[in-house]
Amino acid sequence: MTMPETQHAQAAEPPHRPGIVQACLLVLGVVPFMAGLLSLYSVLGVGLPLFGFVFLLYWAGILRQEMAQFLPSVIGGAGGIILGWTLVTLPHVHPQLGVVAAGLVLAAILFCFMRGHLPWLCNNAMMLFLIVATIPELDVSRRIATMLLSLALGAGYMGAVACLILWIAARRKSGAA
């Protein structure tokens, strides 16, 4: 299996390790950040915050908030949830034809993923969210809307915070110049 060029290049980069003071400041920033996100889930009554947290781990943690990967991560994540729903639901709708159709859809998605086609959809985010969405206890066949809403809320929150951080950094940089 070959990785698309951008994924291969990212895998080769050594991870950035913040200094001790920077790490302490980051830890202190995570507390109000997470409190704000959990409060948002609670106030809006959105369940399964797990899907927002998985997005945070993937895009903010693994991809290090690479803005060019934000939309592909959201689209791939939503695609993974929808694919999981499709794979679980189709066989129940029509046992024989549904199994064949689900297998064909999965084969097409895996082909695109392995070949690097449709990278805004068929990407690591899609595969990650497919795996999580199909955990039997989460019952994707009944909770797909909640899963998608949870992903959207986590991604929207993280995206807004990332944009705010970029805006502040740009203002500081233009003020220093």
PDB file of C-alpha atoms in Angstrom:
ATOM      1  CA  MET A   1       0.000   0.000   0.000  1.00  0.00           C
ATOM      2  CA  THR A   2       1.419   3.374  -0.947  1.00  0.00           C
ATOM      3  CA  MET A   3       0.783   6.606   0.880  1.00  0.00           C
ATOM      4  CA  PRO A   4      -0.088   9.790  -0.995  1.00  0.00           C
ATOM      5  CA  GLU A   5       2.873  12.174  -1.193  1.00  0.00           C
ATOM      6  CA  THR A   6       1.612  14.614   1.457  1.00  0.00           C
ATOM      7  CA  GLN A   7       1.027  11.840   3.978  1.00  0.00           C
ATOM      8  CA  HIS A   8       4.453  10.332   3.272  1.00  0.00           C
ATOM      9  CA  ALA A   9       6.174  13.702   3.686  1.00  0.00           C
ATOM     10  CA  GLN A  10       4.396  14.317   6.992  1.00  0.00           C
ATOM     11  CA  ALA A  11       5.347  10.903   8.317  1.00  0.00           C
ATOM     12  CA  ALA A  12       9.025  11.649   7.637  1.00  0.00           C
ATOM     13  CA  GLU A  13       9.059  14.941   9.581  1.00  0.00           C
ATOM     14  CA  PRO A  14      10.333  14.716  13.158  1.00  0.00           C
ATOM     15  CA  PRO A  15       7.695  15.887  15.651  1.00  0.00           C
ATOM     16  CA  HIS A  16       8.133  19.372  17.108  1.00  0.00           C
ATOM     17  CA  ARG A  17       8.792  19.229  20.833  1.00  0.00           C
ATOM     18  CA  PRO A  18       7.886  22.405  22.701  1.00  0.00           C
ATOM     19  CA  GLY A  19      10.124  23.698  25.442  1.00  0.00           C
ATOM     20  CA  ILE A  20       9.162  23.217  29.094  1.00  0.00           C
ATOM     21  CA  VAL A  21       7.610  26.668  29.517  1.00  0.00           C
ATOM     22  CA  GLN A  22       5.749  26.422  26.217  1.00  0.00           C
ATOM     23  CA  ALA A  23       4.454  22.953  27.149  1.00  0.00           C
ATOM     24  CA  CYS A  24       3.221  24.253  30.523  1.00  0.00           C
ATOM     25  CA  LEU A  25       1.442  27.156  28.811  1.00  0.00           C
ATOM     26  CA  LEU A  26      -0.139  24.757  26.323  1.00  0.00           C
ATOM     27  CA  VAL A  27      -1.388  22.538  29.147  1.00  0.00           C
ATOM     28  CA  LEU A  28      -2.856  25.593  30.895  1.00  0.00           C
ATOM     29  CA  GLY A  29      -4.562  26.587  27.634  1.00  0.00           C
ATOM     30  CA  VAL A  30      -6.066  23.150  27.111  1.00  0.00           C
ATOM     31  CA  VAL A  31      -8.129  23.366  30.304  1.00  0.00           C
ATOM     32  CA  PRO A  32     -10.286  26.387  29.331  1.00  0.00           C
ATOM     33  CA  PHE A  33     -10.343  25.201  25.706  1.00  0.00           C
ATOM     34  CA  MET A  34     -11.795  21.819  26.658  1.00  0.00           C
ATOM     35  CA  ALA A  35     -14.112  23.365  29.247  1.00  0.00           C
ATOM     36  CA  GLY A  36     -15.476  25.637  26.532  1.00  0.00           C
ATOM     37  CA  LEU A  37     -15.992  22.749  24.134  1.00  0.00           C
ATOM     38  CA  LEU A  38     -17.655  20.526  26.739  1.00  0.00           C
ATOM     39  CA  SER A  39     -19.889  23.435  27.767  1.00  0.00           C
ATOM     40  CA  LEU A  40     -20.874  23.951  24.148  1.00  0.00           C
ATOM     41  CA  TYR A  41     -21.824  20.277  23.788  1.00  0.00           C
ATOM     42  CA  SER A  42     -23.843  20.503  27.002  1.00  0.00           C
ATOM     43  CA  VAL A  43     -25.622  23.788  26.218  1.00  0.00           C
ATOM     44  CA  LEU A  44     -26.505  22.672  22.688  1.00  0.00           C
ATOM     45  CA  GLY A  45     -27.506  19.200  23.874  1.00  0.00           C
ATOM     46  CA  VAL A  46     -25.246  17.432  21.391  1.00  0.00           C
ATOM     47  CA  GLY A  47     -24.353  13.897  22.390  1.00  0.00           C
ATOM     48  CA  LEU A  48     -21.376  11.745  21.531  1.00  0.00           C
ATOM     49  CA  PRO A  49     -18.685  14.419  22.005  1.00  0.00           C
ATOM     50  CA  LEU A  50     -16.285  11.573  21.244  1.00  0.00           C
ATOM     51  CA  PHE A  51     -16.527  12.435  17.539  1.00  0.00           C
ATOM     52  CA  GLY A  52     -15.474  16.020  18.148  1.00  0.00           C
ATOM     53  CA  PHE A  53     -12.616  14.805  20.330  1.00  0.00           C
ATOM     54  CA  VAL A  54     -11.444  12.366  17.664  1.00  0.00           C
ATOM     55  CA  PHE A  55     -11.391  15.274  15.199  1.00  0.00           C
ATOM     56  CA  LEU A  56      -9.360  17.341  17.671  1.00  0.00           C
ATOM     57  CA  LEU A  57      -6.885  14.514  18.133  1.00  0.00           C
ATOM     58  CA  TYR A  58      -6.569  13.946  14.402  1.00  0.00           C
ATOM     59  CA  TRP A  59      -6.457  17.485  13.010  1.00  0.00           C
ATOM     60  CA  ALA A  60      -4.993  19.417  15.934  1.00  0.00           C
ATOM     61  CA  GLY A  61      -2.762  16.684  17.325  1.00  0.00           C
ATOM     62  CA  ILE A  62      -1.635  14.497  14.460  1.00  0.00           C
ATOM     63  CA  LEU A  63      -1.825  17.025  11.606  1.00  0.00           C
ATOM     64  CA  ARG A  64      -0.696  19.893  13.888  1.00  0.00           C
ATOM     65  CA  GLN A  65      -3.533  22.192  12.784  1.00  0.00           C
ATOM     66  CA  GLU A  66      -2.393  22.280   9.179  1.00  0.00           C
ATOM     67  CA  MET A  67      -4.987  24.632   7.706  1.00  0.00           C
ATOM     68  CA  ALA A  68      -4.752  23.039   4.245  1.00  0.00           C
ATOM     69  CA  GLN A  69      -5.901  19.761   5.826  1.00  0.00           C
ATOM     70  CA  PHE A  70      -8.835  21.211   7.784  1.00  0.00           C
ATOM     71  CA  LEU A  71     -11.577  20.760   5.181  1.00  0.00           C
ATOM     72  CA  PRO A  72     -10.299  17.380   3.948  1.00  0.00           C
ATOM     73  CA  SER A  73     -10.284  16.246   7.591  1.00  0.00           C
ATOM     74  CA  VAL A  74     -13.873  17.400   8.134  1.00  0.00           C
ATOM     75  CA  ILE A  75     -15.100  15.996   4.806  1.00  0.00           C
ATOM     76  CA  GLY A  76     -13.198  12.737   5.286  1.00  0.00           C
ATOM     77  CA  GLY A  77     -14.486  12.430   8.849  1.00  0.00           C
ATOM     78  CA  ALA A  78     -18.090  12.953   7.758  1.00  0.00           C
ATOM     79  CA  GLY A  79     -17.526  10.558   4.868  1.00  0.00           C
ATOM     80  CA  GLY A  80     -16.216   7.916   7.276  1.00  0.00           C
ATOM     81  CA  ILE A  81     -19.299   8.222   9.469  1.00  0.00           C
ATOM     82  CA  ILE A  82     -21.599   8.039   6.439  1.00  0.00           C
ATOM     83  CA  LEU A  83     -19.651   5.090   5.036  1.00  0.00           C
ATOM     84  CA  GLY A  84     -19.923   3.330   8.389  1.00  0.00           C
ATOM     85  CA  TRP A  85     -23.678   3.915   8.387  1.00  0.00           C
ATOM     86  CA  THR A  86     -23.869   2.577   4.823  1.00  0.00           C
ATOM     87  CA  LEU A  87     -21.878  -0.551   5.604  1.00  0.00           C
ATOM     88  CA  VAL A  88     -23.922  -1.319   8.722  1.00  0.00           C
ATOM     89  CA  THR A  89     -27.359  -0.377   7.369  1.00  0.00           C
ATOM     90  CA  LEU A  90     -27.391  -1.753   3.806  1.00  0.00           C
ATOM     91  CA  PRO A  91     -27.167  -5.410   4.841  1.00  0.00           C
ATOM     92  CA  HIS A  92     -30.163  -4.929   7.157  1.00  0.00           C
ATOM     93  CA  VAL A  93     -32.260  -3.259   4.460  1.00  0.00           C
ATOM     94  CA  HIS A  94     -31.754  -6.073   1.982  1.00  0.00           C
ATOM     95  CA  PRO A  95     -29.663  -8.952   3.341  1.00  0.00           C
ATOM     96  CA  GLN A  96     -28.213 -10.290   0.074  1.00  0.00           C
ATOM     97  CA  LEU A  97     -28.133  -7.248  -2.200  1.00  0.00           C
ATOM     98  CA  GLY A  98     -27.186  -4.985   0.718  1.00  0.00           C
ATOM     99  CA  VAL A  99     -24.098  -7.039   1.552  1.00  0.00           C
ATOM    100  CA  VAL A 100     -22.967  -6.977  -2.088  1.00  0.00           C
ATOM    101  CA  ALA A 101     -23.663  -3.234  -2.420  1.00  0.00           C
ATOM    102  CA  ALA A 102     -21.856  -2.457   0.853  1.00  0.00           C
ATOM    103  CA  GLY A 103     -18.880  -4.550  -0.279  1.00  0.00           C
ATOM    104  CA  LEU A 104     -18.718  -2.745  -3.624  1.00  0.00           C
ATOM    105  CA  VAL A 105     -18.918   0.685  -1.969  1.00  0.00           C
ATOM    106  CA  LEU A 106     -16.174  -0.272   0.479  1.00  0.00           C
ATOM    107  CA  ALA A 107     -13.992  -1.667  -2.323  1.00  0.00           C
ATOM    108  CA  ALA A 108     -14.380   1.556  -4.335  1.00  0.00           C
ATOM    109  CA  ILE A 109     -13.515   3.720  -1.322  1.00  0.00           C
ATOM    110  CA  LEU A 110     -10.491   1.591  -0.438  1.00  0.00           C
ATOM    111  CA  PHE A 111      -9.301   1.712  -4.053  1.00  0.00           C
ATOM    112  CA  CYS A 112      -9.519   5.517  -4.052  1.00  0.00           C
ATOM    113  CA  PHE A 113      -7.819   5.696  -0.655  1.00  0.00           C
ATOM    114  CA  MET A 114      -4.924   3.464  -1.670  1.00  0.00           C
ATOM    115  CA  ARG A 115      -4.449   5.235  -4.998  1.00  0.00           C
ATOM    116  CA  GLY A 116      -4.666   8.721  -3.488  1.00  0.00           C
ATOM    117  CA  HIS A 117      -7.773   9.588  -5.545  1.00  0.00           C
ATOM    118  CA  LEU A 118     -10.320  12.018  -4.102  1.00  0.00           C
ATOM    119  CA  PRO A 119      -7.943  12.990  -1.245  1.00  0.00           C
ATOM    120  CA  TRP A 120     -10.427  15.514   0.166  1.00  0.00           C
ATOM    121  CA  LEU A 121     -12.735  12.550   0.942  1.00  0.00           C
ATOM    122  CA  CYS A 122     -10.796   9.266   0.822  1.00  0.00           C
ATOM    123  CA  ASN A 123      -8.129  10.051   3.396  1.00  0.00           C
ATOM    124  CA  ASN A 124      -6.898   9.000   6.827  1.00  0.00           C
ATOM    125  CA  ALA A 125      -9.683  10.979   8.509  1.00  0.00           C
ATOM    126  CA  MET A 126     -12.246   8.921   6.627  1.00  0.00           C
ATOM    127  CA  MET A 127     -10.633   5.667   7.714  1.00  0.00           C
ATOM    128  CA  LEU A 128     -10.327   6.815  11.330  1.00  0.00           C
ATOM    129  CA  PHE A 129     -13.958   7.927  11.556  1.00  0.00           C
ATOM    130  CA  LEU A 130     -15.119   4.782   9.753  1.00  0.00           C
ATOM    131  CA  ILE A 131     -13.457   2.661  12.421  1.00  0.00           C
ATOM    132  CA  VAL A 132     -14.884   4.702  15.307  1.00  0.00           C
ATOM    133  CA  ALA A 133     -18.384   5.013  13.814  1.00  0.00           C
ATOM    134  CA  THR A 134     -18.699   1.258  13.360  1.00  0.00           C
ATOM    135  CA  ILE A 135     -18.008   0.402  16.994  1.00  0.00           C
ATOM    136  CA  PRO A 136     -21.159  -1.640  17.673  1.00  0.00           C
ATOM    137  CA  GLU A 137     -21.921   0.021  21.021  1.00  0.00           C
ATOM    138  CA  LEU A 138     -22.163   3.441  19.315  1.00  0.00           C
ATOM    139  CA  ASP A 139     -24.971   2.170  17.026  1.00  0.00           C
ATOM    140  CA  VAL A 140     -24.281   4.192  13.879  1.00  0.00           C
ATOM    141  CA  SER A 141     -27.492   2.942  12.273  1.00  0.00           C
ATOM    142  CA  ARG A 142     -29.547   4.938  14.798  1.00  0.00           C
ATOM    143  CA  ARG A 143     -27.130   7.702  15.819  1.00  0.00           C
ATOM    144  CA  ILE A 144     -25.597   8.892  12.549  1.00  0.00           C
ATOM    145  CA  ALA A 145     -27.096  12.389  12.847  1.00  0.00           C
ATOM    146  CA  THR A 146     -25.669  12.831  16.355  1.00  0.00           C
ATOM    147  CA  MET A 147     -22.268  11.577  15.201  1.00  0.00           C
ATOM    148  CA  LEU A 148     -22.192  14.035  12.293  1.00  0.00           C
ATOM    149  CA  LEU A 149     -23.370  16.899  14.511  1.00  0.00           C
ATOM    150  CA  SER A 150     -20.733  16.075  17.118  1.00  0.00           C
ATOM    151  CA  LEU A 151     -18.025  16.071  14.441  1.00  0.00           C
ATOM    152  CA  ALA A 152     -19.285  19.391  13.045  1.00  0.00           C
ATOM    153  CA  LEU A 153     -19.349  20.999  16.494  1.00  0.00           C
ATOM    154  CA  GLY A 154     -15.834  19.843  17.386  1.00  0.00           C
ATOM    155  CA  ALA A 155     -14.459  20.848  13.984  1.00  0.00           C
ATOM    156  CA  GLY A 156     -16.220  24.214  14.051  1.00  0.00           C
ATOM    157  CA  TYR A 157     -14.949  24.992  17.543  1.00  0.00           C
ATOM    158  CA  MET A 158     -11.394  23.904  16.765  1.00  0.00           C
ATOM    159  CA  GLY A 159     -11.428  25.708  13.412  1.00  0.00           C
ATOM    160  CA  ALA A 160     -12.642  28.936  15.012  1.00  0.00           C
ATOM    161  CA  VAL A 161      -9.990  28.765  17.733  1.00  0.00           C
ATOM    162  CA  ALA A 162      -7.269  28.006  15.160  1.00  0.00           C
ATOM    163  CA  CYS A 163      -8.364  30.959  13.006  1.00  0.00           C
ATOM    164  CA  LEU A 164      -8.358  33.218  16.068  1.00  0.00           C
ATOM    165  CA  ILE A 165      -4.832  32.093  16.949  1.00  0.00           C
ATOM    166  CA  LEU A 166      -3.654  32.719  13.374  1.00  0.00           C
ATOM    167  CA  TRP A 167      -5.287  36.166  13.368  1.00  0.00           C
ATOM    168  CA  ILE A 168      -3.615  37.111  16.686  1.00  0.00           C
ATOM    169  CA  ALA A 169      -0.248  35.863  15.414  1.00  0.00           C
ATOM    170  CA  ALA A 170      -0.627  37.879  12.201  1.00  0.00           C
ATOM    171  CA  ARG A 171      -1.555  41.013  14.187  1.00  0.00           C
ATOM    172  CA  ARG A 172       1.473  40.548  16.450  1.00  0.00           C
ATOM    173  CA  LYS A 173       3.742  40.025  13.467  1.00  0.00           C
ATOM    174  CA  SER A 174       2.442  43.118  11.631  1.00  0.00           C
ATOM    175  CA  GLY A 175       2.751  45.145  14.846  1.00  0.00           C
ATOM    176  CA  ALA A 176       6.340  44.028  15.348  1.00  0.00           C
ATOM    177  CA  ALA A 177       7.232  45.024  11.798  1.00  0.00           C
TER     178      ALA A 177
END
